[in-house]
Amino acid sequence: MALILFELLPEVYENLDGKTAGLCIALGLVTQMVLEGISKGAEHGHVHGKSGGKFPWLVFFGLGLHAFLEGIPLQHHSSYMLGIILHKIPVALILGAYLLRSGLSNGAIWGFMGGFAVMTPLGGFLGQQVILHEIYPYLSAFVLGILLHVSTIILFESSDGHGFNLRKLGAILFGFLLAFLL
C-alpha cells in the first residue's frame, strides 16, 4: 500500500490529468473485482469456494491475467518487484493446492505452475516495450487500480472477523513510515 501511495500514485497523476487517471484507476478496480470473482480470491492469498476436484480453468485464467497485468510496471519501479515477489508466494501456494486437487498429472501441474510463473515477467516485458510508451501511463493507472483493490482486501480481510486490529494498524503505520523514509 505504501508503494502505491509514495511511488505509483504520484507517477500516475504526474503523467495523466486527474479525470483520466481516476477513470483508468477505477477501471482497474472494477477489472480486479471481476478477476477476483473468476479466481475466487486466490490473488490475495485465500480462496472463497472449493475446487471440487476439477481443473480450475477460470481460477487459472483469472490468476494468470492478474499476474500479467501486475508485471506491466515492473521495469519502472525496482521496489515494486519485491512486493510482487512476496505477493506471489501465497498465490502460487493456493494455485498449487487447487491443481493438486484437480487430479492432473505432476507434469501437467508443473506445466501450469510454470505458465503462471512467467506471466508477471511477460507483463514486465510488455511494459518496457517502446511501442507502448504512449499508453504506458494509462496501463500504469489501470494496474494501480488493481493493486489498490488487492492491497485493501489484504488489509481488511487479514484478521479474524475482518475487524479493527491495533497490531495491524501499527504494522501499517510502520510500513508507511519505512516506505516514506526509503
Short mmCIF file of N, CA and C in Angstrom, two decimals:
data_model
loop_
_atom_site.label_atom_id
_atom_site.label_comp_id
_atom_site.label_asym_id
_atom_site.label_seq_id
_atom_site.Cartn_x
_atom_site.Cartn_y
_atom_site.Cartn_z
N MET A 1 0.83 -1.18 0.00
CA MET A 1 0.00 0.00 0.00
C MET A 1 0.88 1.26 0.00
N ALA A 2 1.94 1.22 0.79
CA ALA A 2 2.83 2.39 0.85
C ALA A 2 3.49 2.65 -0.50
N LEU A 3 3.88 1.60 -1.19
CA LEU A 3 4.47 1.76 -2.52
C LEU A 3 3.47 2.43 -3.46
N ILE A 4 2.23 2.05 -3.36
CA ILE A 4 1.18 2.67 -4.17
C ILE A 4 1.11 4.16 -3.88
N LEU A 5 1.07 4.51 -2.60
CA LEU A 5 0.89 5.91 -2.21
C LEU A 5 2.10 6.78 -2.50
N PHE A 6 3.30 6.24 -2.30
CA PHE A 6 4.50 7.07 -2.41
C PHE A 6 5.19 7.02 -3.77
N GLU A 7 4.91 5.98 -4.58
CA GLU A 7 5.58 5.89 -5.88
C GLU A 7 4.61 5.84 -7.05
N LEU A 8 3.71 4.87 -7.04
CA LEU A 8 2.87 4.65 -8.22
C LEU A 8 1.82 5.74 -8.41
N LEU A 9 1.11 6.11 -7.36
CA LEU A 9 0.06 7.12 -7.47
C LEU A 9 0.59 8.48 -7.91
N PRO A 10 1.67 8.99 -7.30
CA PRO A 10 2.20 10.27 -7.78
C PRO A 10 2.63 10.21 -9.25
N GLU A 11 3.22 9.09 -9.66
CA GLU A 11 3.64 8.97 -11.06
C GLU A 11 2.44 9.02 -12.00
N VAL A 12 1.37 8.34 -11.63
CA VAL A 12 0.18 8.32 -12.48
C VAL A 12 -0.39 9.73 -12.63
N TYR A 13 -0.51 10.46 -11.52
CA TYR A 13 -1.08 11.80 -11.59
C TYR A 13 -0.11 12.82 -12.19
N GLU A 14 1.15 12.48 -12.25
CA GLU A 14 2.13 13.33 -12.91
C GLU A 14 2.02 13.20 -14.43
N ASN A 15 1.64 12.02 -14.89
CA ASN A 15 1.61 11.74 -16.33
C ASN A 15 0.23 11.82 -16.98
N LEU A 16 -0.82 11.86 -16.18
CA LEU A 16 -2.18 11.94 -16.72
C LEU A 16 -2.96 13.03 -16.01
N ASP A 17 -3.96 13.60 -16.69
CA ASP A 17 -4.81 14.56 -16.00
C ASP A 17 -5.67 13.80 -14.99
N GLY A 18 -6.21 14.52 -14.01
CA GLY A 18 -6.90 13.91 -12.89
C GLY A 18 -8.05 13.00 -13.27
N LYS A 19 -8.93 13.45 -14.18
CA LYS A 19 -10.09 12.64 -14.55
C LYS A 19 -9.68 11.38 -15.31
N THR A 20 -8.71 11.51 -16.19
CA THR A 20 -8.25 10.34 -16.94
C THR A 20 -7.59 9.34 -16.01
N ALA A 21 -6.75 9.83 -15.10
CA ALA A 21 -6.11 8.94 -14.13
C ALA A 21 -7.17 8.24 -13.28
N GLY A 22 -8.13 9.00 -12.80
CA GLY A 22 -9.20 8.43 -11.98
C GLY A 22 -10.00 7.37 -12.72
N LEU A 23 -10.29 7.64 -14.00
CA LEU A 23 -11.04 6.67 -14.80
C LEU A 23 -10.25 5.38 -14.99
N CYS A 24 -8.97 5.50 -15.32
CA CYS A 24 -8.13 4.31 -15.51
C CYS A 24 -7.99 3.52 -14.21
N ILE A 25 -7.83 4.22 -13.10
CA ILE A 25 -7.74 3.55 -11.79
C ILE A 25 -9.05 2.84 -11.48
N ALA A 26 -10.18 3.51 -11.73
CA ALA A 26 -11.49 2.91 -11.48
C ALA A 26 -11.69 1.67 -12.35
N LEU A 27 -11.27 1.73 -13.61
CA LEU A 27 -11.38 0.56 -14.48
C LEU A 27 -10.54 -0.60 -13.95
N GLY A 28 -9.36 -0.29 -13.40
CA GLY A 28 -8.54 -1.33 -12.79
C GLY A 28 -9.21 -1.95 -11.58
N LEU A 29 -9.82 -1.11 -10.74
CA LEU A 29 -10.54 -1.61 -9.57
C LEU A 29 -11.66 -2.56 -9.98
N VAL A 30 -12.46 -2.13 -10.96
CA VAL A 30 -13.59 -2.95 -11.41
C VAL A 30 -13.09 -4.24 -12.07
N THR A 31 -12.05 -4.13 -12.87
CA THR A 31 -11.48 -5.32 -13.51
C THR A 31 -11.02 -6.32 -12.45
N GLN A 32 -10.38 -5.83 -11.39
CA GLN A 32 -9.91 -6.73 -10.34
C GLN A 32 -11.08 -7.38 -9.62
N MET A 33 -12.18 -6.65 -9.46
CA MET A 33 -13.36 -7.26 -8.85
C MET A 33 -13.86 -8.43 -9.70
N VAL A 34 -13.85 -8.24 -11.02
CA VAL A 34 -14.26 -9.32 -11.93
C VAL A 34 -13.26 -10.47 -11.85
N LEU A 35 -11.96 -10.15 -11.89
CA LEU A 35 -10.93 -11.20 -11.80
C LEU A 35 -11.04 -11.96 -10.48
N GLU A 36 -11.35 -11.25 -9.41
CA GLU A 36 -11.50 -11.92 -8.11
C GLU A 36 -12.67 -12.88 -8.14
N GLY A 37 -13.74 -12.49 -8.81
CA GLY A 37 -14.87 -13.40 -8.96
C GLY A 37 -14.48 -14.65 -9.74
N ILE A 38 -13.65 -14.47 -10.75
CA ILE A 38 -13.19 -15.60 -11.57
C ILE A 38 -12.22 -16.48 -10.80
N SER A 39 -11.28 -15.85 -10.10
CA SER A 39 -10.22 -16.61 -9.42
C SER A 39 -10.57 -16.99 -7.99
N LYS A 40 -11.75 -16.61 -7.55
CA LYS A 40 -12.24 -16.93 -6.20
C LYS A 40 -11.38 -16.34 -5.09
N GLY A 41 -10.73 -15.20 -5.36
CA GLY A 41 -9.96 -14.51 -4.34
C GLY A 41 -8.55 -15.00 -4.14
N ALA A 42 -8.08 -15.93 -4.97
CA ALA A 42 -6.76 -16.53 -4.76
C ALA A 42 -5.63 -15.53 -4.92
N GLU A 43 -5.83 -14.45 -5.69
CA GLU A 43 -4.74 -13.50 -5.91
C GLU A 43 -4.40 -12.69 -4.67
N HIS A 44 -5.24 -12.74 -3.65
CA HIS A 44 -4.86 -12.08 -2.41
C HIS A 44 -4.71 -13.08 -1.26
N GLY A 45 -4.39 -14.33 -1.61
CA GLY A 45 -3.87 -15.26 -0.62
C GLY A 45 -4.84 -16.26 -0.02
N HIS A 46 -6.11 -16.23 -0.41
CA HIS A 46 -7.01 -17.28 0.04
C HIS A 46 -8.13 -17.44 -0.97
N VAL A 47 -8.87 -18.54 -0.86
CA VAL A 47 -9.88 -18.84 -1.85
C VAL A 47 -11.25 -18.86 -1.20
N HIS A 48 -12.21 -18.25 -1.89
CA HIS A 48 -13.61 -18.28 -1.48
C HIS A 48 -14.28 -19.38 -2.30
N GLY A 49 -14.42 -20.56 -1.76
CA GLY A 49 -15.02 -21.66 -2.51
C GLY A 49 -14.07 -22.84 -2.60
N LYS A 50 -14.55 -23.91 -3.24
CA LYS A 50 -13.75 -25.13 -3.34
C LYS A 50 -13.57 -25.50 -4.81
N SER A 51 -12.52 -26.26 -5.09
CA SER A 51 -12.24 -26.64 -6.47
C SER A 51 -13.11 -27.78 -6.96
N GLY A 52 -13.62 -28.61 -6.06
CA GLY A 52 -14.50 -29.70 -6.46
C GLY A 52 -13.82 -30.81 -7.25
N GLY A 53 -12.50 -30.92 -7.20
CA GLY A 53 -11.81 -31.99 -7.87
C GLY A 53 -11.65 -31.82 -9.38
N LYS A 54 -12.06 -30.71 -9.94
CA LYS A 54 -11.91 -30.45 -11.37
C LYS A 54 -10.82 -29.41 -11.58
N PHE A 55 -10.27 -29.39 -12.82
CA PHE A 55 -9.25 -28.39 -13.10
C PHE A 55 -9.88 -27.00 -13.04
N PRO A 56 -9.26 -26.10 -12.29
CA PRO A 56 -9.83 -24.75 -12.10
C PRO A 56 -9.45 -23.80 -13.25
N TRP A 57 -10.02 -24.02 -14.44
CA TRP A 57 -9.67 -23.20 -15.60
C TRP A 57 -9.89 -21.72 -15.34
N LEU A 58 -11.03 -21.37 -14.76
CA LEU A 58 -11.31 -19.95 -14.52
C LEU A 58 -10.36 -19.36 -13.48
N VAL A 59 -10.06 -20.13 -12.45
CA VAL A 59 -9.10 -19.66 -11.44
C VAL A 59 -7.75 -19.43 -12.09
N PHE A 60 -7.31 -20.39 -12.90
CA PHE A 60 -6.02 -20.26 -13.57
C PHE A 60 -6.01 -19.05 -14.51
N PHE A 61 -7.07 -18.88 -15.29
CA PHE A 61 -7.16 -17.73 -16.20
C PHE A 61 -7.13 -16.42 -15.42
N GLY A 62 -7.95 -16.31 -14.36
CA GLY A 62 -8.00 -15.08 -13.57
C GLY A 62 -6.67 -14.75 -12.92
N LEU A 63 -6.02 -15.76 -12.35
CA LEU A 63 -4.72 -15.53 -11.71
C LEU A 63 -3.65 -15.18 -12.74
N GLY A 64 -3.69 -15.84 -13.88
CA GLY A 64 -2.70 -15.56 -14.92
C GLY A 64 -2.83 -14.15 -15.46
N LEU A 65 -4.06 -13.72 -15.74
CA LEU A 65 -4.27 -12.36 -16.23
C LEU A 65 -3.87 -11.34 -15.17
N HIS A 66 -4.24 -11.59 -13.92
CA HIS A 66 -3.86 -10.71 -12.82
C HIS A 66 -2.34 -10.59 -12.73
N ALA A 67 -1.64 -11.72 -12.79
CA ALA A 67 -0.18 -11.72 -12.69
C ALA A 67 0.45 -10.98 -13.87
N PHE A 68 -0.10 -11.17 -15.06
CA PHE A 68 0.41 -10.49 -16.25
C PHE A 68 0.26 -8.98 -16.10
N LEU A 69 -0.91 -8.53 -15.70
CA LEU A 69 -1.15 -7.09 -15.55
C LEU A 69 -0.27 -6.48 -14.47
N GLU A 70 -0.07 -7.20 -13.38
CA GLU A 70 0.80 -6.70 -12.30
C GLU A 70 2.24 -6.51 -12.77
N GLY A 71 2.64 -7.24 -13.77
CA GLY A 71 4.01 -7.14 -14.25
C GLY A 71 4.30 -5.90 -15.07
N ILE A 72 3.28 -5.25 -15.59
CA ILE A 72 3.49 -4.12 -16.50
C ILE A 72 4.37 -3.02 -15.90
N PRO A 73 4.16 -2.59 -14.65
CA PRO A 73 5.02 -1.52 -14.12
C PRO A 73 6.39 -1.97 -13.60
N LEU A 74 6.70 -3.26 -13.68
CA LEU A 74 7.94 -3.77 -13.08
C LEU A 74 9.20 -3.04 -13.53
N GLN A 75 9.32 -2.73 -14.79
CA GLN A 75 10.54 -2.14 -15.33
C GLN A 75 10.77 -0.71 -14.85
N HIS A 76 9.74 -0.08 -14.34
CA HIS A 76 9.85 1.32 -13.95
C HIS A 76 9.96 1.53 -12.44
N HIS A 77 9.80 0.46 -11.66
CA HIS A 77 9.80 0.57 -10.20
C HIS A 77 10.50 -0.64 -9.60
N SER A 78 11.76 -0.50 -9.24
CA SER A 78 12.50 -1.64 -8.71
C SER A 78 11.97 -2.09 -7.35
N SER A 79 11.51 -1.17 -6.51
CA SER A 79 11.00 -1.57 -5.20
C SER A 79 9.67 -2.31 -5.33
N TYR A 80 8.98 -2.09 -6.40
CA TYR A 80 7.72 -2.78 -6.68
C TYR A 80 7.95 -4.28 -6.85
N MET A 81 9.10 -4.64 -7.39
CA MET A 81 9.39 -6.05 -7.67
C MET A 81 9.39 -6.89 -6.39
N LEU A 82 9.97 -6.40 -5.31
CA LEU A 82 9.98 -7.15 -4.06
C LEU A 82 8.56 -7.40 -3.57
N GLY A 83 7.72 -6.39 -3.64
CA GLY A 83 6.33 -6.55 -3.23
C GLY A 83 5.61 -7.60 -4.06
N ILE A 84 5.86 -7.60 -5.35
CA ILE A 84 5.23 -8.58 -6.23
C ILE A 84 5.73 -9.99 -5.91
N ILE A 85 7.03 -10.12 -5.68
CA ILE A 85 7.59 -11.44 -5.35
C ILE A 85 6.95 -11.97 -4.07
N LEU A 86 6.88 -11.14 -3.03
CA LEU A 86 6.28 -11.57 -1.77
C LEU A 86 4.80 -11.89 -1.94
N HIS A 87 4.12 -11.14 -2.77
CA HIS A 87 2.69 -11.33 -3.02
C HIS A 87 2.44 -12.64 -3.76
N LYS A 88 3.35 -13.04 -4.62
CA LYS A 88 3.14 -14.24 -5.44
C LYS A 88 3.32 -15.54 -4.66
N ILE A 89 4.01 -15.51 -3.54
CA ILE A 89 4.24 -16.75 -2.79
C ILE A 89 2.93 -17.38 -2.33
N PRO A 90 2.06 -16.66 -1.60
CA PRO A 90 0.81 -17.32 -1.19
C PRO A 90 -0.10 -17.63 -2.37
N VAL A 91 -0.07 -16.80 -3.41
CA VAL A 91 -0.90 -17.05 -4.59
C VAL A 91 -0.46 -18.35 -5.27
N ALA A 92 0.84 -18.55 -5.41
CA ALA A 92 1.35 -19.78 -6.02
C ALA A 92 0.99 -21.00 -5.17
N LEU A 93 1.04 -20.86 -3.85
CA LEU A 93 0.66 -21.97 -2.97
C LEU A 93 -0.81 -22.33 -3.14
N ILE A 94 -1.67 -21.31 -3.23
CA ILE A 94 -3.11 -21.53 -3.43
C ILE A 94 -3.34 -22.22 -4.78
N LEU A 95 -2.71 -21.70 -5.83
CA LEU A 95 -2.87 -22.30 -7.15
C LEU A 95 -2.37 -23.74 -7.15
N GLY A 96 -1.22 -23.97 -6.52
CA GLY A 96 -0.68 -25.33 -6.44
C GLY A 96 -1.64 -26.28 -5.73
N ALA A 97 -2.25 -25.82 -4.65
CA ALA A 97 -3.22 -26.65 -3.92
C ALA A 97 -4.42 -26.97 -4.81
N TYR A 98 -4.90 -25.97 -5.53
CA TYR A 98 -6.01 -26.19 -6.46
C TYR A 98 -5.63 -27.24 -7.50
N LEU A 99 -4.45 -27.09 -8.08
CA LEU A 99 -4.00 -28.01 -9.12
C LEU A 99 -3.83 -29.43 -8.59
N LEU A 100 -3.29 -29.57 -7.38
CA LEU A 100 -3.12 -30.89 -6.79
C LEU A 100 -4.46 -31.60 -6.59
N ARG A 101 -5.49 -30.84 -6.24
CA ARG A 101 -6.82 -31.43 -6.04
C ARG A 101 -7.55 -31.69 -7.36
N SER A 102 -7.00 -31.19 -8.46
CA SER A 102 -7.69 -31.30 -9.75
C SER A 102 -7.56 -32.68 -10.38
N GLY A 103 -6.61 -33.49 -9.90
CA GLY A 103 -6.41 -34.81 -10.47
C GLY A 103 -5.47 -34.83 -11.66
N LEU A 104 -4.83 -33.72 -11.96
CA LEU A 104 -3.87 -33.66 -13.07
C LEU A 104 -2.60 -34.40 -12.71
N SER A 105 -1.85 -34.80 -13.73
CA SER A 105 -0.56 -35.44 -13.50
C SER A 105 0.43 -34.41 -12.96
N ASN A 106 1.49 -34.90 -12.35
CA ASN A 106 2.52 -33.99 -11.82
C ASN A 106 3.13 -33.14 -12.93
N GLY A 107 3.34 -33.74 -14.10
CA GLY A 107 3.90 -32.98 -15.23
C GLY A 107 2.99 -31.84 -15.65
N ALA A 108 1.69 -32.10 -15.70
CA ALA A 108 0.74 -31.04 -16.07
C ALA A 108 0.71 -29.95 -15.00
N ILE A 109 0.76 -30.36 -13.74
CA ILE A 109 0.76 -29.37 -12.65
C ILE A 109 1.99 -28.47 -12.77
N TRP A 110 3.17 -29.08 -13.00
CA TRP A 110 4.38 -28.28 -13.14
C TRP A 110 4.28 -27.36 -14.36
N GLY A 111 3.67 -27.85 -15.41
CA GLY A 111 3.49 -27.03 -16.61
C GLY A 111 2.62 -25.81 -16.34
N PHE A 112 1.50 -26.02 -15.65
CA PHE A 112 0.63 -24.89 -15.32
C PHE A 112 1.29 -23.93 -14.34
N MET A 113 2.03 -24.48 -13.37
CA MET A 113 2.73 -23.60 -12.43
C MET A 113 3.80 -22.79 -13.15
N GLY A 114 4.50 -23.42 -14.10
CA GLY A 114 5.49 -22.70 -14.90
C GLY A 114 4.84 -21.61 -15.74
N GLY A 115 3.69 -21.93 -16.32
CA GLY A 115 2.95 -20.93 -17.09
C GLY A 115 2.56 -19.74 -16.23
N PHE A 116 2.09 -20.02 -15.01
CA PHE A 116 1.74 -18.94 -14.09
C PHE A 116 2.98 -18.13 -13.72
N ALA A 117 4.09 -18.82 -13.50
CA ALA A 117 5.32 -18.15 -13.07
C ALA A 117 5.85 -17.16 -14.10
N VAL A 118 5.61 -17.41 -15.39
CA VAL A 118 6.13 -16.50 -16.41
C VAL A 118 5.19 -15.34 -16.72
N MET A 119 3.98 -15.33 -16.18
CA MET A 119 3.02 -14.28 -16.53
C MET A 119 3.48 -12.89 -16.08
N THR A 120 3.97 -12.75 -14.86
CA THR A 120 4.42 -11.43 -14.39
C THR A 120 5.64 -10.95 -15.17
N PRO A 121 6.66 -11.79 -15.41
CA PRO A 121 7.76 -11.32 -16.26
C PRO A 121 7.31 -10.94 -17.68
N LEU A 122 6.32 -11.66 -18.23
CA LEU A 122 5.80 -11.29 -19.55
C LEU A 122 5.14 -9.91 -19.50
N GLY A 123 4.40 -9.64 -18.43
CA GLY A 123 3.82 -8.31 -18.26
C GLY A 123 4.90 -7.25 -18.16
N GLY A 124 5.98 -7.57 -17.42
CA GLY A 124 7.10 -6.64 -17.32
C GLY A 124 7.76 -6.39 -18.66
N PHE A 125 7.88 -7.43 -19.46
CA PHE A 125 8.45 -7.29 -20.80
C PHE A 125 7.56 -6.38 -21.65
N LEU A 126 6.26 -6.60 -21.58
CA LEU A 126 5.32 -5.75 -22.32
C LEU A 126 5.43 -4.30 -21.86
N GLY A 127 5.56 -4.09 -20.55
CA GLY A 127 5.63 -2.74 -20.01
C GLY A 127 6.84 -1.95 -20.45
N GLN A 128 7.90 -2.63 -20.86
CA GLN A 128 9.11 -1.91 -21.27
C GLN A 128 9.20 -1.70 -22.78
N GLN A 129 8.23 -2.18 -23.52
CA GLN A 129 8.28 -2.06 -24.98
C GLN A 129 8.05 -0.62 -25.43
N VAL A 130 8.87 -0.15 -26.33
CA VAL A 130 8.80 1.22 -26.84
C VAL A 130 7.45 1.50 -27.48
N ILE A 131 6.89 0.50 -28.14
CA ILE A 131 5.62 0.68 -28.82
C ILE A 131 4.50 1.07 -27.84
N LEU A 132 4.65 0.69 -26.59
CA LEU A 132 3.65 1.01 -25.57
C LEU A 132 3.96 2.28 -24.80
N HIS A 133 5.03 2.96 -25.17
CA HIS A 133 5.46 4.14 -24.43
C HIS A 133 4.32 5.15 -24.24
N GLU A 134 3.54 5.37 -25.28
CA GLU A 134 2.48 6.38 -25.20
C GLU A 134 1.30 5.93 -24.33
N ILE A 135 1.04 4.63 -24.27
CA ILE A 135 -0.09 4.18 -23.45
C ILE A 135 0.34 3.68 -22.08
N TYR A 136 1.64 3.66 -21.81
CA TYR A 136 2.12 3.19 -20.51
C TYR A 136 1.46 3.92 -19.34
N PRO A 137 1.31 5.26 -19.36
CA PRO A 137 0.66 5.91 -18.22
C PRO A 137 -0.76 5.40 -17.95
N TYR A 138 -1.49 5.07 -19.01
CA TYR A 138 -2.85 4.55 -18.86
C TYR A 138 -2.81 3.14 -18.29
N LEU A 139 -1.90 2.31 -18.81
CA LEU A 139 -1.74 0.96 -18.29
C LEU A 139 -1.31 0.98 -16.82
N SER A 140 -0.41 1.90 -16.50
CA SER A 140 0.07 2.02 -15.13
C SER A 140 -1.07 2.41 -14.18
N ALA A 141 -1.91 3.35 -14.61
CA ALA A 141 -3.05 3.75 -13.78
C ALA A 141 -4.04 2.59 -13.63
N PHE A 142 -4.25 1.85 -14.70
CA PHE A 142 -5.13 0.68 -14.67
C PHE A 142 -4.61 -0.35 -13.67
N VAL A 143 -3.33 -0.66 -13.74
CA VAL A 143 -2.71 -1.62 -12.82
C VAL A 143 -2.76 -1.08 -11.39
N LEU A 144 -2.61 0.22 -11.23
CA LEU A 144 -2.71 0.83 -9.91
C LEU A 144 -4.08 0.54 -9.29
N GLY A 145 -5.14 0.62 -10.09
CA GLY A 145 -6.47 0.28 -9.60
C GLY A 145 -6.55 -1.16 -9.13
N ILE A 146 -5.94 -2.06 -9.88
CA ILE A 146 -5.89 -3.47 -9.48
C ILE A 146 -5.16 -3.62 -8.15
N LEU A 147 -4.00 -2.97 -8.05
CA LEU A 147 -3.20 -3.07 -6.82
C LEU A 147 -3.92 -2.45 -5.62
N LEU A 148 -4.63 -1.35 -5.84
CA LEU A 148 -5.40 -0.74 -4.74
C LEU A 148 -6.45 -1.72 -4.23
N HIS A 149 -7.14 -2.38 -5.13
CA HIS A 149 -8.16 -3.34 -4.71
C HIS A 149 -7.54 -4.47 -3.91
N VAL A 150 -6.49 -5.08 -4.45
CA VAL A 150 -5.87 -6.22 -3.77
C VAL A 150 -5.29 -5.81 -2.42
N SER A 151 -4.60 -4.67 -2.37
CA SER A 151 -3.96 -4.28 -1.11
C SER A 151 -4.99 -3.94 -0.04
N THR A 152 -6.09 -3.31 -0.41
CA THR A 152 -7.11 -3.02 0.60
C THR A 152 -7.81 -4.29 1.06
N ILE A 153 -8.03 -5.22 0.16
CA ILE A 153 -8.62 -6.50 0.55
C ILE A 153 -7.70 -7.22 1.53
N ILE A 154 -6.41 -7.24 1.23
CA ILE A 154 -5.45 -7.89 2.12
C ILE A 154 -5.47 -7.22 3.49
N LEU A 155 -5.50 -5.90 3.52
CA LEU A 155 -5.52 -5.19 4.80
C LEU A 155 -6.77 -5.50 5.61
N PHE A 156 -7.92 -5.51 4.97
CA PHE A 156 -9.16 -5.64 5.72
C PHE A 156 -9.62 -7.08 5.92
N GLU A 157 -9.13 -8.02 5.14
CA GLU A 157 -9.53 -9.41 5.31
C GLU A 157 -8.48 -10.25 6.02
N SER A 158 -7.40 -9.65 6.47
CA SER A 158 -6.31 -10.45 7.04
C SER A 158 -6.45 -10.72 8.53
N SER A 159 -7.52 -10.26 9.15
CA SER A 159 -7.68 -10.53 10.58
C SER A 159 -9.00 -11.24 10.81
N ASP A 160 -9.10 -11.91 11.95
CA ASP A 160 -10.33 -12.61 12.30
C ASP A 160 -11.50 -11.64 12.35
N GLY A 161 -12.57 -12.01 11.71
CA GLY A 161 -13.75 -11.16 11.70
C GLY A 161 -13.62 -9.95 10.80
N HIS A 162 -12.51 -9.81 10.13
CA HIS A 162 -12.25 -8.67 9.25
C HIS A 162 -12.46 -7.34 9.97
N GLY A 163 -12.18 -7.31 11.26
CA GLY A 163 -12.41 -6.11 12.05
C GLY A 163 -11.14 -5.33 12.34
N PHE A 164 -11.28 -4.29 13.16
CA PHE A 164 -10.17 -3.42 13.53
C PHE A 164 -9.18 -4.19 14.39
N ASN A 165 -7.90 -3.94 14.15
CA ASN A 165 -6.85 -4.63 14.88
C ASN A 165 -5.73 -3.63 15.13
N LEU A 166 -5.47 -3.33 16.39
CA LEU A 166 -4.45 -2.33 16.74
C LEU A 166 -3.06 -2.76 16.26
N ARG A 167 -2.74 -4.04 16.36
CA ARG A 167 -1.44 -4.52 15.90
C ARG A 167 -1.30 -4.32 14.39
N LYS A 168 -2.37 -4.59 13.66
CA LYS A 168 -2.33 -4.40 12.21
C LYS A 168 -2.17 -2.92 11.88
N LEU A 169 -2.84 -2.05 12.61
CA LEU A 169 -2.71 -0.60 12.39
C LEU A 169 -1.27 -0.17 12.63
N GLY A 170 -0.66 -0.67 13.69
CA GLY A 170 0.74 -0.34 13.97
C GLY A 170 1.67 -0.82 12.86
N ALA A 171 1.43 -2.02 12.36
CA ALA A 171 2.26 -2.55 11.26
C ALA A 171 2.08 -1.71 10.00
N ILE A 172 0.87 -1.29 9.73
CA ILE A 172 0.60 -0.45 8.55
C ILE A 172 1.32 0.88 8.68
N LEU A 173 1.21 1.51 9.85
CA LEU A 173 1.87 2.80 10.05
C LEU A 173 3.39 2.66 9.96
N PHE A 174 3.92 1.58 10.53
CA PHE A 174 5.36 1.34 10.43
C PHE A 174 5.77 1.14 8.97
N GLY A 175 4.99 0.39 8.23
CA GLY A 175 5.27 0.18 6.80
C GLY A 175 5.24 1.48 6.02
N PHE A 176 4.26 2.33 6.31
CA PHE A 176 4.19 3.64 5.64
C PHE A 176 5.42 4.48 5.95
N LEU A 177 5.80 4.50 7.22
CA LEU A 177 6.97 5.28 7.63
C LEU A 177 8.24 4.75 6.95
N LEU A 178 8.40 3.45 6.97
CA LEU A 178 9.58 2.84 6.34
C LEU A 178 9.62 3.15 4.84
N ALA A 179 8.49 3.01 4.17
CA ALA A 179 8.45 3.29 2.72
C ALA A 179 8.71 4.76 2.44
N PHE A 180 8.22 5.62 3.29
CA PHE A 180 8.43 7.06 3.11
C PHE A 180 9.91 7.41 3.26
N LEU A 181 10.56 6.80 4.26
CA LEU A 181 11.96 7.10 4.51
C LEU A 181 12.89 6.51 3.46
N LEU A 182 12.49 5.41 2.86
CA LEU A 182 13.32 4.78 1.83
C LEU A 182 13.10 5.49 0.53
#
